[in-house]
Amino acid sequence: MIYFDKVTKIYKDSTPALTEVSFSIEPKEFVSIVGHSGAGKTTLLKMLLAEETPTNGAVFFESVDVNNLRRGAVNKLRRRIGTVFQDYRLIPSKTAFENIAFAMEASGKSDAQIQSDVPQVLDLVGLSDKLWNFPHELSGGEKQRVAIARAIVNQPDVIIADEPTGNLDPANTQEIIYILKKINDMGTTVILTTHNKGVIDSLGKRVITLEKGKVIRDDKSGKYVL
Ligand code: ADP
């Protein structure tokens, strides 16, 4: 489904951020990508979203080279990949419901579908009672759950979660990982980056380890070994 073929990325005038990175990810996999700060994790995710172009090599999504897509096709690709970030990225002036509705409107969904789907996804992340709360009225863990609900509402094939628990305490971290696992069990591919050793060790899922832009390990049921 996703294939990185000897991807090298050299930002202007600097040492390579990624060097000949190759791996593939099958549909419905749950893959964690670990590595120290600067190892190349974010660069790798940006390439999958066609936000950065490889200097050499290619990134394929369902056999299509994502860096050869026209703008319209890039937007279509991005709609198939839901994203979740450490800093939540919710719109402060909109309620939980409105934040998610906004993502549905942007992809052309009808009012009827919005009215029916938004409560369902908020229920899935355990926030049925917070529909009308604004982000500043939610805890960090709750904000991240809204962000996850927003990421899945348009039923993407893949969820990219870039350090989703970076700002959360252990209890909330567990909750977010539990939700990501649940989404994965429902059939969505999940790609997670994290620094959290406990999360990786408890997941028991595949782990790709990056060091200075190179894949140094790719373990089926991995542990955090950095
Ligand atoms: P990680 O997400 O693992 O912390 P990054 O992919 O952000 O790693 O960064 C990998 C390397 O590429 C780092 O050395 C970083 O400084 C460099 N880098 C990232 N983005 C840019 C950019 N836009 N311009 C120049 N260098 C960059």
PDB file of C-alpha atoms and ligand atoms in Angstrom:
ATOM      1  CA  MET A   1       0.000   0.000   0.000  1.00  0.00           C
ATOM      2  CA  ILE A   2       2.827   2.374   0.973  1.00  0.00           C
ATOM      3  CA  TYR A   3       6.312   1.886  -0.391  1.00  0.00           C
ATOM      4  CA  PHE A   4       9.414   4.000   0.196  1.00  0.00           C
ATOM      5  CA  ASP A   5      11.955   3.084  -2.472  1.00  0.00           C
ATOM      6  CA  LYS A   6      15.511   4.173  -1.554  1.00  0.00           C
ATOM      7  CA  VAL A   7      14.354   7.614  -0.487  1.00  0.00           C
ATOM      8  CA  THR A   8      17.047  10.202   0.125  1.00  0.00           C
ATOM      9  CA  LYS A   9      16.232  13.742   1.237  1.00  0.00           C
ATOM     10  CA  ILE A  10      18.838  16.468   1.344  1.00  0.00           C
ATOM     11  CA  TYR A  11      17.518  19.848   2.410  1.00  0.00           C
ATOM     12  CA  LYS A  12      19.379  22.795   0.947  1.00  0.00           C
ATOM     13  CA  ASP A  13      23.039  22.914   2.038  1.00  0.00           C
ATOM     14  CA  SER A  14      22.766  20.302   4.750  1.00  0.00           C
ATOM     15  CA  THR A  15      23.613  16.701   5.549  1.00  0.00           C
ATOM     16  CA  PRO A  16      20.987  14.183   4.370  1.00  0.00           C
ATOM     17  CA  ALA A  17      17.825  14.087   6.491  1.00  0.00           C
ATOM     18  CA  LEU A  18      17.089  10.637   5.004  1.00  0.00           C
ATOM     19  CA  THR A  19      19.490   8.292   3.201  1.00  0.00           C
ATOM     20  CA  GLU A  20      18.205   5.474   0.979  1.00  0.00           C
ATOM     21  CA  VAL A  21      15.244   4.684   3.197  1.00  0.00           C
ATOM     22  CA  SER A  22      13.255   1.686   1.971  1.00  0.00           C
ATOM     23  CA  PHE A  23      10.280  -0.059   3.561  1.00  0.00           C
ATOM     24  CA  SER A  24       6.733  -0.976   2.742  1.00  0.00           C
ATOM     25  CA  ILE A  25       3.556  -0.820   4.824  1.00  0.00           C
ATOM     26  CA  GLU A  26       0.619  -3.098   4.103  1.00  0.00           C
ATOM     27  CA  PRO A  27      -3.046  -2.153   4.530  1.00  0.00           C
ATOM     28  CA  LYS A  28      -4.263  -2.421   8.148  1.00  0.00           C
ATOM     29  CA  GLU A  29      -0.773  -2.490   9.640  1.00  0.00           C
ATOM     30  CA  PHE A  30       0.066  -0.550  12.811  1.00  0.00           C
ATOM     31  CA  VAL A  31       3.624   0.744  12.435  1.00  0.00           C
ATOM     32  CA  SER A  32       5.581   2.882  14.868  1.00  0.00           C
ATOM     33  CA  ILE A  33       8.506   4.958  13.709  1.00  0.00           C
ATOM     34  CA  VAL A  34      11.021   5.807  16.396  1.00  0.00           C
ATOM     35  CA  GLY A  35      14.248   7.742  16.468  1.00  0.00           C
ATOM     36  CA  HIS A  36      15.942  10.591  18.289  1.00  0.00           C
ATOM     37  CA  SER A  37      15.050  14.166  17.494  1.00  0.00           C
ATOM     38  CA  GLY A  38      16.433  14.972  14.028  1.00  0.00           C
ATOM     39  CA  ALA A  39      16.442  11.324  12.911  1.00  0.00           C
ATOM     40  CA  GLY A  40      14.123  12.112   9.986  1.00  0.00           C
ATOM     41  CA  LYS A  41      10.679  10.989  11.219  1.00  0.00           C
ATOM     42  CA  THR A  42       8.785  14.151  10.291  1.00  0.00           C
ATOM     43  CA  THR A  43      10.553  14.386   6.928  1.00  0.00           C
ATOM     44  CA  LEU A  44       9.438  10.854   6.183  1.00  0.00           C
ATOM     45  CA  LEU A  45       5.797  11.611   7.039  1.00  0.00           C
ATOM     46  CA  LYS A  46       5.870  14.811   4.988  1.00  0.00           C
ATOM     47  CA  MET A  47       6.987  12.836   1.959  1.00  0.00           C
ATOM     48  CA  LEU A  48       4.056  10.480   2.272  1.00  0.00           C
ATOM     49  CA  LEU A  49       1.762  13.523   2.249  1.00  0.00           C
ATOM     50  CA  ALA A  50       3.661  14.964  -0.753  1.00  0.00           C
ATOM     51  CA  GLU A  51       4.627  17.986   1.348  1.00  0.00           C
ATOM     52  CA  GLU A  52       8.320  17.378   0.613  1.00  0.00           C
ATOM     53  CA  THR A  53       9.914  15.865  -2.487  1.00  0.00           C
ATOM     54  CA  PRO A  54      12.626  13.197  -2.303  1.00  0.00           C
ATOM     55  CA  THR A  55      16.038  14.257  -3.600  1.00  0.00           C
ATOM     56  CA  ASN A  56      16.420  10.670  -4.825  1.00  0.00           C
ATOM     57  CA  GLY A  57      14.142   7.650  -4.767  1.00  0.00           C
ATOM     58  CA  ALA A  58      10.357   7.611  -4.717  1.00  0.00           C
ATOM     59  CA  VAL A  59       7.372   7.222  -2.419  1.00  0.00           C
ATOM     60  CA  PHE A  60       4.447   5.139  -3.634  1.00  0.00           C
ATOM     61  CA  PHE A  61       0.889   5.089  -2.336  1.00  0.00           C
ATOM     62  CA  GLU A  62      -0.977   2.196  -3.929  1.00  0.00           C
ATOM     63  CA  SER A  63       1.615   1.954  -6.701  1.00  0.00           C
ATOM     64  CA  VAL A  64       1.336   5.653  -7.563  1.00  0.00           C
ATOM     65  CA  ASP A  65       4.393   7.881  -7.152  1.00  0.00           C
ATOM     66  CA  VAL A  66       3.029  10.598  -4.858  1.00  0.00           C
ATOM     67  CA  ASN A  67       5.537  13.168  -6.083  1.00  0.00           C
ATOM     68  CA  ASN A  68       4.324  12.922  -9.666  1.00  0.00           C
ATOM     69  CA  LEU A  69       0.746  13.847  -8.818  1.00  0.00           C
ATOM     70  CA  ARG A  70      -1.021  16.968 -10.057  1.00  0.00           C
ATOM     71  CA  ARG A  71      -2.438  19.320  -7.439  1.00  0.00           C
ATOM     72  CA  GLY A  72      -5.956  17.851  -7.600  1.00  0.00           C
ATOM     73  CA  ALA A  73      -4.605  14.354  -7.126  1.00  0.00           C
ATOM     74  CA  VAL A  74      -2.438  15.511  -4.212  1.00  0.00           C
ATOM     75  CA  ASN A  75      -5.538  16.851  -2.464  1.00  0.00           C
ATOM     76  CA  LYS A  76      -7.275  13.542  -3.085  1.00  0.00           C
ATOM     77  CA  LEU A  77      -4.282  11.655  -1.643  1.00  0.00           C
ATOM     78  CA  ARG A  78      -4.301  13.855   1.469  1.00  0.00           C
ATOM     79  CA  ARG A  79      -7.993  13.178   2.006  1.00  0.00           C
ATOM     80  CA  ARG A  80      -7.138   9.492   2.232  1.00  0.00           C
ATOM     81  CA  ILE A  81      -4.615  10.141   5.011  1.00  0.00           C
ATOM     82  CA  GLY A  82      -5.874  11.508   8.329  1.00  0.00           C
ATOM     83  CA  THR A  83      -3.319  13.391  10.439  1.00  0.00           C
ATOM     84  CA  VAL A  84      -2.932  13.899  14.182  1.00  0.00           C
ATOM     85  CA  PHE A  85      -0.187  16.070  15.709  1.00  0.00           C
ATOM     86  CA  GLN A  86       1.295  16.685  19.148  1.00  0.00           C
ATOM     87  CA  ASP A  87      -0.220  20.186  19.314  1.00  0.00           C
ATOM     88  CA  TYR A  88      -3.794  19.072  18.378  1.00  0.00           C
ATOM     89  CA  ARG A  89      -4.313  21.872  15.793  1.00  0.00           C
ATOM     90  CA  LEU A  90      -7.966  22.489  16.678  1.00  0.00           C
ATOM     91  CA  ILE A  91      -9.672  25.743  15.713  1.00  0.00           C
ATOM     92  CA  PRO A  92      -9.997  27.631  19.052  1.00  0.00           C
ATOM     93  CA  SER A  93     -13.192  29.483  18.107  1.00  0.00           C
ATOM     94  CA  LYS A  94     -15.065  26.315  17.181  1.00  0.00           C
ATOM     95  CA  THR A  95     -16.609  23.672  19.460  1.00  0.00           C
ATOM     96  CA  ALA A  96     -15.598  20.011  19.286  1.00  0.00           C
ATOM     97  CA  PHE A  97     -18.610  19.376  17.028  1.00  0.00           C
ATOM     98  CA  GLU A  98     -17.776  22.343  14.778  1.00  0.00           C
ATOM     99  CA  ASN A  99     -14.112  21.395  14.460  1.00  0.00           C
ATOM    100  CA  ILE A 100     -15.088  18.009  13.098  1.00  0.00           C
ATOM    101  CA  ALA A 101     -17.976  19.376  11.006  1.00  0.00           C
ATOM    102  CA  PHE A 102     -15.510  21.795   9.405  1.00  0.00           C
ATOM    103  CA  ALA A 103     -13.347  18.898   8.170  1.00  0.00           C
ATOM    104  CA  MET A 104     -16.441  17.254   6.707  1.00  0.00           C
ATOM    105  CA  GLU A 105     -17.593  20.454   4.995  1.00  0.00           C
ATOM    106  CA  ALA A 106     -14.126  20.842   3.479  1.00  0.00           C
ATOM    107  CA  SER A 107     -14.511  17.468   1.826  1.00  0.00           C
ATOM    108  CA  GLY A 108     -17.997  18.266   0.547  1.00  0.00           C
ATOM    109  CA  LYS A 109     -20.159  16.257   2.957  1.00  0.00           C
ATOM    110  CA  SER A 110     -23.852  17.105   3.327  1.00  0.00           C
ATOM    111  CA  ASP A 111     -25.410  18.689   6.426  1.00  0.00           C
ATOM    112  CA  ALA A 112     -27.395  15.509   7.040  1.00  0.00           C
ATOM    113  CA  GLN A 113     -24.238  13.419   6.996  1.00  0.00           C
ATOM    114  CA  ILE A 114     -22.479  15.877   9.306  1.00  0.00           C
ATOM    115  CA  GLN A 115     -25.360  15.789  11.801  1.00  0.00           C
ATOM    116  CA  SER A 116     -25.260  12.014  11.824  1.00  0.00           C
ATOM    117  CA  ASP A 117     -21.486  11.326  11.695  1.00  0.00           C
ATOM    118  CA  VAL A 118     -20.021  13.914  14.082  1.00  0.00           C
ATOM    119  CA  PRO A 119     -21.797  12.572  17.209  1.00  0.00           C
ATOM    120  CA  GLN A 120     -20.814   9.048  16.132  1.00  0.00           C
ATOM    121  CA  VAL A 121     -17.079   9.773  15.912  1.00  0.00           C
ATOM    122  CA  LEU A 122     -17.125  11.752  19.141  1.00  0.00           C
ATOM    123  CA  ASP A 123     -18.821   8.771  20.762  1.00  0.00           C
ATOM    124  CA  LEU A 124     -16.116   6.483  19.366  1.00  0.00           C
ATOM    125  CA  VAL A 125     -13.435   8.531  21.163  1.00  0.00           C
ATOM    126  CA  GLY A 126     -15.503   8.722  24.359  1.00  0.00           C
ATOM    127  CA  LEU A 127     -16.523  12.368  24.138  1.00  0.00           C
ATOM    128  CA  SER A 128     -20.294  12.182  23.671  1.00  0.00           C
ATOM    129  CA  ASP A 129     -20.744  14.630  26.514  1.00  0.00           C
ATOM    130  CA  LYS A 130     -18.342  17.280  25.140  1.00  0.00           C
ATOM    131  CA  LEU A 131     -19.874  18.042  21.740  1.00  0.00           C
ATOM    132  CA  TRP A 132     -20.382  21.717  22.518  1.00  0.00           C
ATOM    133  CA  ASN A 133     -17.189  22.391  24.439  1.00  0.00           C
ATOM    134  CA  PHE A 134     -14.553  24.701  22.988  1.00  0.00           C
ATOM    135  CA  PRO A 135     -10.905  23.535  22.923  1.00  0.00           C
ATOM    136  CA  HIS A 136     -10.024  25.753  25.932  1.00  0.00           C
ATOM    137  CA  GLU A 137     -12.704  23.887  27.921  1.00  0.00           C
ATOM    138  CA  LEU A 138     -11.083  20.515  27.208  1.00  0.00           C
ATOM    139  CA  SER A 139      -8.089  18.760  28.783  1.00  0.00           C
ATOM    140  CA  GLY A 140      -5.059  17.886  26.624  1.00  0.00           C
ATOM    141  CA  GLY A 141      -6.213  14.294  26.319  1.00  0.00           C
ATOM    142  CA  GLU A 142      -9.721  15.397  25.349  1.00  0.00           C
ATOM    143  CA  LYS A 143      -8.351  17.820  22.744  1.00  0.00           C
ATOM    144  CA  GLN A 144      -6.327  15.012  21.228  1.00  0.00           C
ATOM    145  CA  ARG A 145      -9.413  12.798  21.151  1.00  0.00           C
ATOM    146  CA  VAL A 146     -11.282  15.519  19.213  1.00  0.00           C
ATOM    147  CA  ALA A 147      -8.315  15.726  16.821  1.00  0.00           C
ATOM    148  CA  ILE A 148      -8.447  11.955  16.308  1.00  0.00           C
ATOM    149  CA  ALA A 149     -12.216  12.090  15.721  1.00  0.00           C
ATOM    150  CA  ARG A 150     -11.607  14.800  13.122  1.00  0.00           C
ATOM    151  CA  ALA A 151      -8.871  12.707  11.473  1.00  0.00           C
ATOM    152  CA  ILE A 152     -11.109   9.658  11.081  1.00  0.00           C
ATOM    153  CA  VAL A 153     -14.460  11.266  10.260  1.00  0.00           C
ATOM    154  CA  ASN A 154     -13.875  11.191   6.501  1.00  0.00           C
ATOM    155  CA  GLN A 155     -12.879   7.526   6.762  1.00  0.00           C
ATOM    156  CA  PRO A 156      -9.277   7.737   5.583  1.00  0.00           C
ATOM    157  CA  ASP A 157      -7.306   4.614   4.676  1.00  0.00           C
ATOM    158  CA  VAL A 158      -4.352   5.713   6.793  1.00  0.00           C
ATOM    159  CA  ILE A 159      -3.905   7.697  10.006  1.00  0.00           C
ATOM    160  CA  ILE A 160      -0.576   9.421  10.597  1.00  0.00           C
ATOM    161  CA  ALA A 161      -0.125  10.246  14.273  1.00  0.00           C
ATOM    162  CA  ASP A 162       3.020  12.373  14.736  1.00  0.00           C
ATOM    163  CA  GLU A 163       3.960  12.331  18.445  1.00  0.00           C
ATOM    164  CA  PRO A 164       0.269  12.382  19.458  1.00  0.00           C
ATOM    165  CA  THR A 165       1.043  11.787  23.126  1.00  0.00           C
ATOM    166  CA  GLY A 166       3.990  14.188  23.354  1.00  0.00           C
ATOM    167  CA  ASN A 167       2.098  16.620  25.610  1.00  0.00           C
ATOM    168  CA  LEU A 168       0.097  14.093  27.614  1.00  0.00           C
ATOM    169  CA  ASP A 169       0.447  12.407  31.008  1.00  0.00           C
ATOM    170  CA  PRO A 170       0.679   8.595  31.242  1.00  0.00           C
ATOM    171  CA  ALA A 171      -3.072   8.008  31.754  1.00  0.00           C
ATOM    172  CA  ASN A 172      -4.050  10.141  28.768  1.00  0.00           C
ATOM    173  CA  THR A 173      -1.229   8.612  26.715  1.00  0.00           C
ATOM    174  CA  GLN A 174      -2.665   5.144  27.345  1.00  0.00           C
ATOM    175  CA  GLU A 175      -6.127   6.329  26.375  1.00  0.00           C
ATOM    176  CA  ILE A 176      -4.928   7.817  23.054  1.00  0.00           C
ATOM    177  CA  ILE A 177      -2.958   4.675  22.172  1.00  0.00           C
ATOM    178  CA  TYR A 178      -6.009   2.550  23.046  1.00  0.00           C
ATOM    179  CA  ILE A 179      -8.125   4.643  20.645  1.00  0.00           C
ATOM    180  CA  LEU A 180      -5.513   4.369  17.872  1.00  0.00           C
ATOM    181  CA  LYS A 181      -5.478   0.597  18.355  1.00  0.00           C
ATOM    182  CA  LYS A 182      -9.259   0.508  18.185  1.00  0.00           C
ATOM    183  CA  ILE A 183      -9.202   2.476  14.911  1.00  0.00           C
ATOM    184  CA  ASN A 184      -6.562   0.077  13.582  1.00  0.00           C
ATOM    185  CA  ASP A 185      -8.699  -2.908  14.597  1.00  0.00           C
ATOM    186  CA  MET A 186     -11.541  -1.373  12.587  1.00  0.00           C
ATOM    187  CA  GLY A 187      -9.321  -1.587   9.487  1.00  0.00           C
ATOM    188  CA  THR A 188      -7.391   1.686   9.230  1.00  0.00           C
ATOM    189  CA  THR A 189      -3.619   1.637   8.733  1.00  0.00           C
ATOM    190  CA  VAL A 190      -1.883   3.557  11.552  1.00  0.00           C
ATOM    191  CA  ILE A 191       1.570   5.132  11.355  1.00  0.00           C
ATOM    192  CA  LEU A 192       2.695   6.467  14.731  1.00  0.00           C
ATOM    193  CA  THR A 193       5.826   8.369  15.664  1.00  0.00           C
ATOM    194  CA  THR A 194       6.718   8.526  19.324  1.00  0.00           C
ATOM    195  CA  HIS A 195       9.539   8.916  21.809  1.00  0.00           C
ATOM    196  CA  ASN A 196       7.616   6.978  24.413  1.00  0.00           C
ATOM    197  CA  LYS A 197       9.362   3.701  25.203  1.00  0.00           C
ATOM    198  CA  GLY A 198       6.457   2.466  27.323  1.00  0.00           C
ATOM    199  CA  VAL A 199       4.014   2.969  24.446  1.00  0.00           C
ATOM    200  CA  ILE A 200       6.196   1.062  21.981  1.00  0.00           C
ATOM    201  CA  ASP A 201       6.900  -1.813  24.335  1.00  0.00           C
ATOM    202  CA  SER A 202       3.231  -2.218  25.293  1.00  0.00           C
ATOM    203  CA  LEU A 203       1.965  -2.047  21.696  1.00  0.00           C
ATOM    204  CA  GLY A 204       3.800  -5.163  20.522  1.00  0.00           C
ATOM    205  CA  LYS A 205       3.475  -3.958  16.917  1.00  0.00           C
ATOM    206  CA  ARG A 206       5.972  -3.330  14.142  1.00  0.00           C
ATOM    207  CA  VAL A 207       8.682  -0.754  14.879  1.00  0.00           C
ATOM    208  CA  ILE A 208      10.905   0.977  12.313  1.00  0.00           C
ATOM    209  CA  THR A 209      13.897   2.652  13.969  1.00  0.00           C
ATOM    210  CA  LEU A 210      15.590   5.606  12.283  1.00  0.00           C
ATOM    211  CA  GLU A 211      19.034   6.872  13.198  1.00  0.00           C
ATOM    212  CA  LYS A 212      20.545   9.863  11.437  1.00  0.00           C
ATOM    213  CA  GLY A 213      18.238   9.387   8.468  1.00  0.00           C
ATOM    214  CA  LYS A 214      18.795   5.668   8.047  1.00  0.00           C
ATOM    215  CA  VAL A 215      16.607   2.696   8.919  1.00  0.00           C
ATOM    216  CA  ILE A 216      18.684   0.775  11.449  1.00  0.00           C
ATOM    217  CA  ARG A 217      15.976  -1.672  12.539  1.00  0.00           C
ATOM    218  CA  ASP A 218      12.608  -2.911  11.293  1.00  0.00           C
ATOM    219  CA  ASP A 219      11.120  -5.324  13.835  1.00  0.00           C
ATOM    220  CA  LYS A 220       7.840  -7.203  13.457  1.00  0.00           C
ATOM    221  CA  SER A 221       6.933  -7.004  17.118  1.00  0.00           C
ATOM    222  CA  GLY A 222       9.384  -4.418  18.232  1.00  0.00           C
ATOM    223  CA  LYS A 223      10.803  -2.909  21.342  1.00  0.00           C
ATOM    224  CA  TYR A 224      12.194   0.570  21.822  1.00  0.00           C
ATOM    225  CA  VAL A 225      15.943   0.074  21.707  1.00  0.00           C
ATOM    226  CA  LEU A 226      17.433   3.553  21.349  1.00  0.00           C
TER     227      LEU A 226
HETATM  228  P1  ADP B   1      12.588  14.220  13.429  1.00  0.00           P
HETATM  229  O1  ADP B   1      11.161  14.369  13.047  1.00  0.00           O
HETATM  230  O2  ADP B   1      13.011  12.796  13.580  1.00  0.00           O
HETATM  231  O3  ADP B   1      12.954  15.034  14.630  1.00  0.00           O
HETATM  232  P2  ADP B   1      13.143  15.778  11.042  1.00  0.00           P
HETATM  233  O4  ADP B   1      12.628  15.031   9.875  1.00  0.00           O
HETATM  234  O5  ADP B   1      12.340  16.925  11.557  1.00  0.00           O
HETATM  235  O6  ADP B   1      13.492  14.750  12.216  1.00  0.00           O
HETATM  236  O7  ADP B   1      14.588  16.361  10.671  1.00  0.00           O
HETATM  237  C1  ADP B   1      15.617  15.582  10.069  1.00  0.00           C
HETATM  238  C2  ADP B   1      16.803  16.496   9.714  1.00  0.00           C
HETATM  239  O8  ADP B   1      16.423  17.378   8.659  1.00  0.00           O
HETATM  240  C3  ADP B   1      17.264  17.372  10.864  1.00  0.00           C
HETATM  241  O9  ADP B   1      18.663  17.487  10.779  1.00  0.00           O
HETATM  242  C4  ADP B   1      16.587  18.687  10.586  1.00  0.00           C
HETATM  243  O10 ADP B   1      17.334  19.750  11.095  1.00  0.00           O
HETATM  244  C5  ADP B   1      16.565  18.723   9.071  1.00  0.00           C
HETATM  245  N1  ADP B   1      15.421  19.490   8.528  1.00  0.00           N
HETATM  246  C6  ADP B   1      14.109  19.210   8.735  1.00  0.00           C
HETATM  247  N2  ADP B   1      13.328  20.080   8.060  1.00  0.00           N
HETATM  248  C7  ADP B   1      14.161  20.935   7.409  1.00  0.00           C
HETATM  249  C8  ADP B   1      13.979  22.051   6.521  1.00  0.00           C
HETATM  250  N3  ADP B   1      12.754  22.461   6.160  1.00  0.00           N
HETATM  251  N4  ADP B   1      15.083  22.672   6.049  1.00  0.00           N
HETATM  252  C9  ADP B   1      16.325  22.261   6.362  1.00  0.00           C
HETATM  253  N5  ADP B   1      16.569  21.206   7.188  1.00  0.00           N
HETATM  254  C10 ADP B   1      15.512  20.552   7.696  1.00  0.00           C
END
